[in-house]
Amino acid sequence: MYGDILEVSDSGLMEKTGGCQGPAGAAGVKRLYDISGVSVQGRRPKNEDTFYIRDFGDACIFAVADGMGWLPHGDVASGIAIGTVKNFSEEGLSLFQHEKEMKAFLVKIHFLVKIHETAHQRIIDEARGDLFGMGTTLTTAVLNRNRLYIANSGDSRAYVVGDGIRFRTTDHTQIQKLVDAGSISENEARFHPLRNSLYGYVGGNFVVDTYSLELSEYDIVILCTDGFYAYTTGIEFFSLRDYTHSNHIAQSLVNSVIAKSDDNVTVIAARFR
């Protein structure tokens, strides 16, 4: 689903949700994954986060984008980015369903990089007048049976959670450079004044990283914006396997930070099984 407004909760926070389930295969064979997303406006005047989930049967493509609040029209930028994912997902159907296994990695990574490059160019092309200078993060992923392919621009994140966090993407922020250099710790980075200073994003100084991982049984894939992870210590990830459906996972993670976060909060959870 793409930005469907579901309800306004008791706290007055606008929620957007969507989800799908992976293929069942032959009769009696359990589904390979289920996936759901939740986006909450929070205390911000509008929600500049956007997400997308599309099930192809043998594969699922999903993405989050966070329009940068310190630049104009972040909601427009994130909408353009996710709109590009949506457009490309139709083309991706044949790649996911029919590509030979030996070429699968290169095809899917190239496919995701092309999405990011196209979204970047679209934002540049449309950044005229009041829209000048707009930008967004973009994290995209393809789940194809037990393989996960990720592309990332900016500081939205992808996690893989098993018995704790076993993978996350690298932020394109100035503070991440300090962490990588050993100058400060991950915990110090959470409160550093430069934590939101990006050196790479879609619509600005373009950067994209790619990853390919093999998932294990009961792994959980999380895509999220910084409105979530900036307000969590990570302990929330350790109980995720107790949930039986991805929607419960996504909603639980959002609920764990919404009272603390002063930003939009978006989480997609994919449960591999």
PDB file of C-alpha atoms in Angstrom:
ATOM      1  CA  MET A   1       0.000   0.000   0.000  1.00  0.00           C
ATOM      2  CA  TYR A   2       1.063   3.579  -0.550  1.00  0.00           C
ATOM      3  CA  GLY A   3       0.221   6.127   2.119  1.00  0.00           C
ATOM      4  CA  ASP A   4      -3.310   4.964   2.849  1.00  0.00           C
ATOM      5  CA  ILE A   5      -4.734   6.960   5.769  1.00  0.00           C
ATOM      6  CA  LEU A   6      -6.301   4.468   8.145  1.00  0.00           C
ATOM      7  CA  GLU A   7      -7.431   6.372  11.184  1.00  0.00           C
ATOM      8  CA  VAL A   8      -6.798   9.080  13.717  1.00  0.00           C
ATOM      9  CA  SER A   9      -5.930   7.485  17.045  1.00  0.00           C
ATOM     10  CA  ASP A  10      -7.136   8.599  20.459  1.00  0.00           C
ATOM     11  CA  SER A  11      -4.021  10.735  20.818  1.00  0.00           C
ATOM     12  CA  GLY A  12      -4.869  12.589  17.617  1.00  0.00           C
ATOM     13  CA  LEU A  13      -1.946  11.124  15.655  1.00  0.00           C
ATOM     14  CA  MET A  14      -2.556  10.403  11.998  1.00  0.00           C
ATOM     15  CA  GLU A  15      -1.654   6.842  11.035  1.00  0.00           C
ATOM     16  CA  LYS A  16      -0.927   5.331   7.639  1.00  0.00           C
ATOM     17  CA  THR A  17      -0.720   1.580   7.312  1.00  0.00           C
ATOM     18  CA  GLY A  18      -0.329  -1.082   4.677  1.00  0.00           C
ATOM     19  CA  GLY A  19       0.675  -4.705   4.346  1.00  0.00           C
ATOM     20  CA  CYS A  20       0.866  -7.849   2.273  1.00  0.00           C
ATOM     21  CA  GLN A  21       1.736 -11.506   2.599  1.00  0.00           C
ATOM     22  CA  GLY A  22       4.268 -13.541   0.692  1.00  0.00           C
ATOM     23  CA  PRO A  23       3.624 -16.633  -1.412  1.00  0.00           C
ATOM     24  CA  ALA A  24       2.069 -19.773   0.050  1.00  0.00           C
ATOM     25  CA  GLY A  25       3.615 -22.055  -2.606  1.00  0.00           C
ATOM     26  CA  ALA A  26       2.183 -25.544  -2.918  1.00  0.00           C
ATOM     27  CA  ALA A  27      -0.836 -26.589  -0.918  1.00  0.00           C
ATOM     28  CA  GLY A  28       0.017 -26.970   2.761  1.00  0.00           C
ATOM     29  CA  VAL A  29       3.278 -25.030   2.561  1.00  0.00           C
ATOM     30  CA  LYS A  30       3.398 -22.072   4.939  1.00  0.00           C
ATOM     31  CA  ARG A  31       3.911 -18.554   3.623  1.00  0.00           C
ATOM     32  CA  LEU A  32       7.506 -17.325   3.385  1.00  0.00           C
ATOM     33  CA  TYR A  33       6.899 -13.886   4.874  1.00  0.00           C
ATOM     34  CA  ASP A  34       4.355 -11.303   5.900  1.00  0.00           C
ATOM     35  CA  ILE A  35       5.004  -7.564   5.834  1.00  0.00           C
ATOM     36  CA  SER A  36       3.265  -4.459   7.183  1.00  0.00           C
ATOM     37  CA  GLY A  37       3.962  -0.770   7.648  1.00  0.00           C
ATOM     38  CA  VAL A  38       2.822   2.003   9.980  1.00  0.00           C
ATOM     39  CA  SER A  39       3.477   5.737   9.648  1.00  0.00           C
ATOM     40  CA  VAL A  40       2.513   8.248  12.362  1.00  0.00           C
ATOM     41  CA  GLN A  41       2.519  12.026  12.053  1.00  0.00           C
ATOM     42  CA  GLY A  42       3.428  12.578  15.687  1.00  0.00           C
ATOM     43  CA  ARG A  43       3.978  16.134  16.899  1.00  0.00           C
ATOM     44  CA  ARG A  44       4.923  17.514  13.492  1.00  0.00           C
ATOM     45  CA  PRO A  45       2.403  19.727  11.615  1.00  0.00           C
ATOM     46  CA  LYS A  46       2.425  17.242   8.713  1.00  0.00           C
ATOM     47  CA  ASN A  47       3.804  13.827   7.877  1.00  0.00           C
ATOM     48  CA  GLU A  48       6.815  14.088   5.565  1.00  0.00           C
ATOM     49  CA  ASP A  49       7.458  10.323   5.728  1.00  0.00           C
ATOM     50  CA  THR A  50       6.126   8.076   2.951  1.00  0.00           C
ATOM     51  CA  PHE A  51       6.304   4.317   2.532  1.00  0.00           C
ATOM     52  CA  TYR A  52       5.430   1.680  -0.047  1.00  0.00           C
ATOM     53  CA  ILE A  53       4.882  -2.092  -0.029  1.00  0.00           C
ATOM     54  CA  ARG A  54       4.207  -4.225  -3.106  1.00  0.00           C
ATOM     55  CA  ASP A  55       3.877  -8.004  -3.208  1.00  0.00           C
ATOM     56  CA  PHE A  56       4.840  -9.848  -6.395  1.00  0.00           C
ATOM     57  CA  GLY A  57       4.245 -13.366  -5.160  1.00  0.00           C
ATOM     58  CA  ASP A  58       7.830 -14.649  -5.258  1.00  0.00           C
ATOM     59  CA  ALA A  59       9.176 -11.314  -4.066  1.00  0.00           C
ATOM     60  CA  CYS A  60       8.180  -8.130  -2.290  1.00  0.00           C
ATOM     61  CA  ILE A  61       9.551  -4.615  -2.747  1.00  0.00           C
ATOM     62  CA  PHE A  62       9.223  -2.088   0.057  1.00  0.00           C
ATOM     63  CA  ALA A  63      10.615   1.338   0.830  1.00  0.00           C
ATOM     64  CA  VAL A  64      10.604   4.269   3.234  1.00  0.00           C
ATOM     65  CA  ALA A  65      11.444   7.915   2.511  1.00  0.00           C
ATOM     66  CA  ASP A  66      11.785  10.803   4.947  1.00  0.00           C
ATOM     67  CA  GLY A  67      11.556  14.269   3.463  1.00  0.00           C
ATOM     68  CA  MET A  68      14.021  16.473   5.264  1.00  0.00           C
ATOM     69  CA  GLY A  69      12.305  18.953   7.535  1.00  0.00           C
ATOM     70  CA  TRP A  70      15.149  21.462   7.394  1.00  0.00           C
ATOM     71  CA  LEU A  71      14.616  21.740   3.631  1.00  0.00           C
ATOM     72  CA  PRO A  72      11.395  22.999   1.951  1.00  0.00           C
ATOM     73  CA  HIS A  73       8.597  20.606   0.967  1.00  0.00           C
ATOM     74  CA  GLY A  74      10.011  17.409   2.385  1.00  0.00           C
ATOM     75  CA  ASP A  75       6.633  15.743   1.905  1.00  0.00           C
ATOM     76  CA  VAL A  76       6.802  16.458  -1.842  1.00  0.00           C
ATOM     77  CA  ALA A  77      10.340  15.065  -2.086  1.00  0.00           C
ATOM     78  CA  SER A  78       9.508  11.849  -0.216  1.00  0.00           C
ATOM     79  CA  GLY A  79       6.367  11.470  -2.321  1.00  0.00           C
ATOM     80  CA  ILE A  80       8.401  11.752  -5.528  1.00  0.00           C
ATOM     81  CA  ALA A  81      10.882   9.165  -4.253  1.00  0.00           C
ATOM     82  CA  ILE A  82       8.215   6.642  -3.280  1.00  0.00           C
ATOM     83  CA  GLY A  83       6.287   7.369  -6.473  1.00  0.00           C
ATOM     84  CA  THR A  84       9.433   6.377  -8.361  1.00  0.00           C
ATOM     85  CA  VAL A  85       9.612   3.107  -6.418  1.00  0.00           C
ATOM     86  CA  LYS A  86       5.980   2.467  -7.268  1.00  0.00           C
ATOM     87  CA  ASN A  87       6.559   3.095 -10.973  1.00  0.00           C
ATOM     88  CA  PHE A  88       9.656   0.890 -11.108  1.00  0.00           C
ATOM     89  CA  SER A  89       7.971  -1.935  -9.223  1.00  0.00           C
ATOM     90  CA  GLU A  90       5.822  -2.710 -12.258  1.00  0.00           C
ATOM     91  CA  GLU A  91       8.961  -3.131 -14.371  1.00  0.00           C
ATOM     92  CA  GLY A  92      10.543  -5.239 -11.656  1.00  0.00           C
ATOM     93  CA  LEU A  93       7.869  -7.914 -11.811  1.00  0.00           C
ATOM     94  CA  SER A  94       9.483  -9.708 -14.755  1.00  0.00           C
ATOM     95  CA  LEU A  95      12.963  -9.432 -13.227  1.00  0.00           C
ATOM     96  CA  PHE A  96      11.924 -10.947  -9.926  1.00  0.00           C
ATOM     97  CA  GLN A  97       9.881 -13.745 -11.457  1.00  0.00           C
ATOM     98  CA  HIS A  98      12.066 -14.866 -14.357  1.00  0.00           C
ATOM     99  CA  GLU A  99      15.717 -13.864 -13.842  1.00  0.00           C
ATOM    100  CA  LYS A 100      18.274 -16.698 -13.641  1.00  0.00           C
ATOM    101  CA  GLU A 101      19.670 -17.259 -10.148  1.00  0.00           C
ATOM    102  CA  MET A 102      23.300 -16.585 -11.137  1.00  0.00           C
ATOM    103  CA  LYS A 103      22.339 -13.095 -12.330  1.00  0.00           C
ATOM    104  CA  ALA A 104      19.796 -12.375  -9.598  1.00  0.00           C
ATOM    105  CA  PHE A 105      22.105 -10.404  -7.326  1.00  0.00           C
ATOM    106  CA  LEU A 106      23.366  -8.006  -9.992  1.00  0.00           C
ATOM    107  CA  VAL A 107      19.923  -7.517 -11.496  1.00  0.00           C
ATOM    108  CA  LYS A 108      18.212  -6.689  -8.223  1.00  0.00           C
ATOM    109  CA  ILE A 109      20.978  -4.433  -6.938  1.00  0.00           C
ATOM    110  CA  HIS A 110      21.105  -2.630 -10.283  1.00  0.00           C
ATOM    111  CA  PHE A 111      17.320  -2.322 -10.187  1.00  0.00           C
ATOM    112  CA  LEU A 112      17.358  -0.686  -6.743  1.00  0.00           C
ATOM    113  CA  VAL A 113      20.239   1.643  -7.620  1.00  0.00           C
ATOM    114  CA  LYS A 114      18.353   2.724 -10.734  1.00  0.00           C
ATOM    115  CA  ILE A 115      15.330   3.571  -8.587  1.00  0.00           C
ATOM    116  CA  HIS A 116      17.463   5.818  -6.382  1.00  0.00           C
ATOM    117  CA  GLU A 117      19.169   7.475  -9.348  1.00  0.00           C
ATOM    118  CA  THR A 118      15.836   8.133 -11.064  1.00  0.00           C
ATOM    119  CA  ALA A 119      14.214   9.493  -7.904  1.00  0.00           C
ATOM    120  CA  HIS A 120      17.203  11.794  -7.421  1.00  0.00           C
ATOM    121  CA  GLN A 121      16.941  13.145 -10.975  1.00  0.00           C
ATOM    122  CA  ARG A 122      13.168  13.595 -10.714  1.00  0.00           C
ATOM    123  CA  ILE A 123      13.541  15.660  -7.552  1.00  0.00           C
ATOM    124  CA  ILE A 124      16.295  17.766  -9.142  1.00  0.00           C
ATOM    125  CA  ASP A 125      14.114  18.326 -12.217  1.00  0.00           C
ATOM    126  CA  GLU A 126      11.070  19.358 -10.155  1.00  0.00           C
ATOM    127  CA  ALA A 127      12.942  21.492  -7.608  1.00  0.00           C
ATOM    128  CA  ARG A 128      11.906  24.823  -9.079  1.00  0.00           C
ATOM    129  CA  GLY A 129      10.400  27.894  -7.441  1.00  0.00           C
ATOM    130  CA  ASP A 130       9.055  27.098  -3.969  1.00  0.00           C
ATOM    131  CA  LEU A 131      10.284  23.511  -4.352  1.00  0.00           C
ATOM    132  CA  PHE A 132      13.908  24.521  -4.833  1.00  0.00           C
ATOM    133  CA  GLY A 133      16.275  22.674  -2.508  1.00  0.00           C
ATOM    134  CA  MET A 134      13.931  19.868  -1.472  1.00  0.00           C
ATOM    135  CA  GLY A 135      15.419  16.483  -0.610  1.00  0.00           C
ATOM    136  CA  THR A 136      14.674  13.152   1.020  1.00  0.00           C
ATOM    137  CA  THR A 137      16.169   9.976   2.344  1.00  0.00           C
ATOM    138  CA  LEU A 138      15.290   6.730   0.567  1.00  0.00           C
ATOM    139  CA  THR A 139      15.730   3.153   1.726  1.00  0.00           C
ATOM    140  CA  THR A 140      14.499   0.419  -0.616  1.00  0.00           C
ATOM    141  CA  ALA A 141      14.508  -3.350  -0.233  1.00  0.00           C
ATOM    142  CA  VAL A 142      13.588  -6.470  -2.181  1.00  0.00           C
ATOM    143  CA  LEU A 143      12.752  -9.636  -0.280  1.00  0.00           C
ATOM    144  CA  ASN A 144      13.017 -12.628  -2.646  1.00  0.00           C
ATOM    145  CA  ARG A 145      12.483 -15.893  -0.795  1.00  0.00           C
ATOM    146  CA  ASN A 146      15.404 -15.973   1.667  1.00  0.00           C
ATOM    147  CA  ARG A 147      17.442 -13.211  -0.007  1.00  0.00           C
ATOM    148  CA  LEU A 148      17.284  -9.557   0.985  1.00  0.00           C
ATOM    149  CA  TYR A 149      18.589  -6.770  -1.274  1.00  0.00           C
ATOM    150  CA  ILE A 150      18.862  -3.210   0.064  1.00  0.00           C
ATOM    151  CA  ALA A 151      19.769   0.221  -1.308  1.00  0.00           C
ATOM    152  CA  ASN A 152      20.111   3.204   0.995  1.00  0.00           C
ATOM    153  CA  SER A 153      20.510   6.974   0.568  1.00  0.00           C
ATOM    154  CA  GLY A 154      20.508   9.225   3.625  1.00  0.00           C
ATOM    155  CA  ASP A 155      19.779   8.248   7.218  1.00  0.00           C
ATOM    156  CA  SER A 156      16.656   6.142   7.108  1.00  0.00           C
ATOM    157  CA  ARG A 157      17.641   2.596   8.016  1.00  0.00           C
ATOM    158  CA  ALA A 158      17.202  -1.085   7.330  1.00  0.00           C
ATOM    159  CA  TYR A 159      17.771  -3.602  10.128  1.00  0.00           C
ATOM    160  CA  VAL A 160      17.829  -7.384  10.208  1.00  0.00           C
ATOM    161  CA  VAL A 161      16.868  -8.697  13.616  1.00  0.00           C
ATOM    162  CA  GLY A 162      17.434 -12.278  14.768  1.00  0.00           C
ATOM    163  CA  ASP A 163      18.616 -12.864  18.313  1.00  0.00           C
ATOM    164  CA  GLY A 164      19.248  -9.157  18.579  1.00  0.00           C
ATOM    165  CA  ILE A 165      20.336  -6.783  15.819  1.00  0.00           C
ATOM    166  CA  ARG A 166      22.616  -8.587  13.355  1.00  0.00           C
ATOM    167  CA  PHE A 167      22.676  -5.982  10.572  1.00  0.00           C
ATOM    168  CA  ARG A 168      21.871  -2.367   9.884  1.00  0.00           C
ATOM    169  CA  THR A 169      22.608   0.024   7.053  1.00  0.00           C
ATOM    170  CA  THR A 170      25.145   2.826   7.441  1.00  0.00           C
ATOM    171  CA  ASP A 171      23.850   6.395   7.749  1.00  0.00           C
ATOM    172  CA  HIS A 172      25.111   9.058   5.374  1.00  0.00           C
ATOM    173  CA  THR A 173      25.604  11.586   8.158  1.00  0.00           C
ATOM    174  CA  GLN A 174      28.526  13.570   9.472  1.00  0.00           C
ATOM    175  CA  ILE A 175      28.080  11.936  12.867  1.00  0.00           C
ATOM    176  CA  GLN A 176      28.343   8.446  11.349  1.00  0.00           C
ATOM    177  CA  LYS A 177      31.781   9.403  10.033  1.00  0.00           C
ATOM    178  CA  LEU A 178      32.830  10.213  13.607  1.00  0.00           C
ATOM    179  CA  VAL A 179      31.472   6.874  14.837  1.00  0.00           C
ATOM    180  CA  ASP A 180      33.264   4.996  12.051  1.00  0.00           C
ATOM    181  CA  ALA A 181      36.506   6.789  12.922  1.00  0.00           C
ATOM    182  CA  GLY A 182      36.135   5.785  16.574  1.00  0.00           C
ATOM    183  CA  SER A 183      35.939   9.408  17.693  1.00  0.00           C
ATOM    184  CA  ILE A 184      32.614   8.942  19.485  1.00  0.00           C
ATOM    185  CA  SER A 185      30.437   5.991  20.512  1.00  0.00           C
ATOM    186  CA  GLU A 186      27.080   4.992  19.053  1.00  0.00           C
ATOM    187  CA  ASN A 187      25.414   6.143  22.269  1.00  0.00           C
ATOM    188  CA  GLU A 188      27.127   9.546  22.146  1.00  0.00           C
ATOM    189  CA  ALA A 189      26.020   9.889  18.521  1.00  0.00           C
ATOM    190  CA  ARG A 190      22.361   9.635  19.556  1.00  0.00           C
ATOM    191  CA  PHE A 191      22.542  13.015  21.306  1.00  0.00           C
ATOM    192  CA  HIS A 192      25.187  14.763  19.224  1.00  0.00           C
ATOM    193  CA  PRO A 193      24.164  18.135  17.660  1.00  0.00           C
ATOM    194  CA  LEU A 194      25.367  16.894  14.226  1.00  0.00           C
ATOM    195  CA  ARG A 195      23.257  13.713  14.293  1.00  0.00           C
ATOM    196  CA  ASN A 196      20.876  15.067  11.633  1.00  0.00           C
ATOM    197  CA  SER A 197      23.532  16.579   9.367  1.00  0.00           C
ATOM    198  CA  LEU A 198      23.469  14.551   6.134  1.00  0.00           C
ATOM    199  CA  TYR A 199      26.271  14.523   3.587  1.00  0.00           C
ATOM    200  CA  GLY A 200      24.298  12.344   1.146  1.00  0.00           C
ATOM    201  CA  TYR A 201      20.625  12.137   0.207  1.00  0.00           C
ATOM    202  CA  VAL A 202      18.245  12.001  -2.736  1.00  0.00           C
ATOM    203  CA  GLY A 203      17.890  15.422  -4.341  1.00  0.00           C
ATOM    204  CA  GLY A 204      21.180  16.743  -2.971  1.00  0.00           C
ATOM    205  CA  ASN A 205      24.658  15.246  -2.802  1.00  0.00           C
ATOM    206  CA  PHE A 206      23.612  11.853  -4.140  1.00  0.00           C
ATOM    207  CA  VAL A 207      24.974   8.741  -2.434  1.00  0.00           C
ATOM    208  CA  VAL A 208      23.637   5.173  -2.529  1.00  0.00           C
ATOM    209  CA  ASP A 209      24.932   2.085  -0.723  1.00  0.00           C
ATOM    210  CA  THR A 210      23.833  -1.467  -1.558  1.00  0.00           C
ATOM    211  CA  TYR A 211      23.688  -4.653   0.483  1.00  0.00           C
ATOM    212  CA  SER A 212      22.774  -8.297  -0.061  1.00  0.00           C
ATOM    213  CA  LEU A 213      21.998 -10.693   2.784  1.00  0.00           C
ATOM    214  CA  GLU A 214      20.742 -14.211   3.273  1.00  0.00           C
ATOM    215  CA  LEU A 215      17.955 -14.432   5.835  1.00  0.00           C
ATOM    216  CA  SER A 216      17.584 -17.159   8.425  1.00  0.00           C
ATOM    217  CA  GLU A 217      14.326 -18.629   9.630  1.00  0.00           C
ATOM    218  CA  TYR A 218      12.321 -16.178  11.755  1.00  0.00           C
ATOM    219  CA  ASP A 219      14.520 -13.198  10.860  1.00  0.00           C
ATOM    220  CA  ILE A 220      12.722  -9.859  10.922  1.00  0.00           C
ATOM    221  CA  VAL A 221      13.541  -7.034   8.501  1.00  0.00           C
ATOM    222  CA  ILE A 222      12.848  -3.478   9.654  1.00  0.00           C
ATOM    223  CA  LEU A 223      12.839  -0.351   7.476  1.00  0.00           C
ATOM    224  CA  CYS A 224      12.395   2.843   9.453  1.00  0.00           C
ATOM    225  CA  THR A 225      12.936   6.591   9.536  1.00  0.00           C
ATOM    226  CA  ASP A 226      14.987   8.431  12.147  1.00  0.00           C
ATOM    227  CA  GLY A 227      11.822   9.459  13.957  1.00  0.00           C
ATOM    228  CA  PHE A 228      11.842   5.873  15.214  1.00  0.00           C
ATOM    229  CA  TYR A 229      15.431   4.817  15.780  1.00  0.00           C
ATOM    230  CA  ALA A 230      16.622   8.136  17.217  1.00  0.00           C
ATOM    231  CA  TYR A 231      14.365   7.502  20.205  1.00  0.00           C
ATOM    232  CA  THR A 232      15.159   3.867  20.894  1.00  0.00           C
ATOM    233  CA  THR A 233      18.112   2.230  22.637  1.00  0.00           C
ATOM    234  CA  GLY A 234      17.691  -0.953  20.582  1.00  0.00           C
ATOM    235  CA  ILE A 235      16.311  -3.050  23.407  1.00  0.00           C
ATOM    236  CA  GLU A 236      12.904  -2.952  21.716  1.00  0.00           C
ATOM    237  CA  PHE A 237      14.242  -5.279  18.998  1.00  0.00           C
ATOM    238  CA  PHE A 238      14.958  -8.169  21.336  1.00  0.00           C
ATOM    239  CA  SER A 239      11.322  -9.204  21.906  1.00  0.00           C
ATOM    240  CA  LEU A 240      10.130  -8.980  18.295  1.00  0.00           C
ATOM    241  CA  ARG A 241      10.107 -12.729  17.720  1.00  0.00           C
ATOM    242  CA  ASP A 242       7.339 -13.001  20.316  1.00  0.00           C
ATOM    243  CA  TYR A 243       4.909 -11.426  17.841  1.00  0.00           C
ATOM    244  CA  THR A 244       3.012 -13.628  15.393  1.00  0.00           C
ATOM    245  CA  HIS A 245       2.373 -11.049  12.663  1.00  0.00           C
ATOM    246  CA  SER A 246       4.350  -8.218  11.092  1.00  0.00           C
ATOM    247  CA  ASN A 247       1.602  -5.684  11.793  1.00  0.00           C
ATOM    248  CA  HIS A 248       1.998  -6.311  15.523  1.00  0.00           C
ATOM    249  CA  ILE A 249       5.752  -5.801  15.189  1.00  0.00           C
ATOM    250  CA  ALA A 250       5.461  -2.516  13.288  1.00  0.00           C
ATOM    251  CA  GLN A 251       2.772  -1.157  15.603  1.00  0.00           C
ATOM    252  CA  SER A 252       4.704  -2.191  18.715  1.00  0.00           C
ATOM    253  CA  LEU A 253       7.861  -0.428  17.548  1.00  0.00           C
ATOM    254  CA  VAL A 254       5.964   2.760  16.708  1.00  0.00           C
ATOM    255  CA  ASN A 255       4.141   2.655  20.049  1.00  0.00           C
ATOM    256  CA  SER A 256       7.457   2.260  21.895  1.00  0.00           C
ATOM    257  CA  VAL A 257       8.710   5.696  20.815  1.00  0.00           C
ATOM    258  CA  ILE A 258       5.674   7.801  19.939  1.00  0.00           C
ATOM    259  CA  ALA A 259       5.468   9.389  23.391  1.00  0.00           C
ATOM    260  CA  LYS A 260       9.148  10.436  23.138  1.00  0.00           C
ATOM    261  CA  SER A 261       9.597  11.257  19.452  1.00  0.00           C
ATOM    262  CA  ASP A 262       9.178  14.818  18.195  1.00  0.00           C
ATOM    263  CA  ASP A 263       9.314  13.628  14.571  1.00  0.00           C
ATOM    264  CA  ASN A 264       7.212  11.610  12.140  1.00  0.00           C
ATOM    265  CA  VAL A 265       7.622   7.887  12.862  1.00  0.00           C
ATOM    266  CA  THR A 266       7.532   5.226  10.136  1.00  0.00           C
ATOM    267  CA  VAL A 267       8.275   1.515  10.452  1.00  0.00           C
ATOM    268  CA  ILE A 268       7.929  -1.368   7.975  1.00  0.00           C
ATOM    269  CA  ALA A 269       8.348  -4.866   9.411  1.00  0.00           C
ATOM    270  CA  ALA A 270       8.831  -7.994   7.301  1.00  0.00           C
ATOM    271  CA  ARG A 271       8.756 -11.319   9.129  1.00  0.00           C
ATOM    272  CA  PHE A 272      10.544 -14.166   7.338  1.00  0.00           C
ATOM    273  CA  ARG A 273       9.433 -17.649   8.368  1.00  0.00           C
TER     274      ARG A 273
END
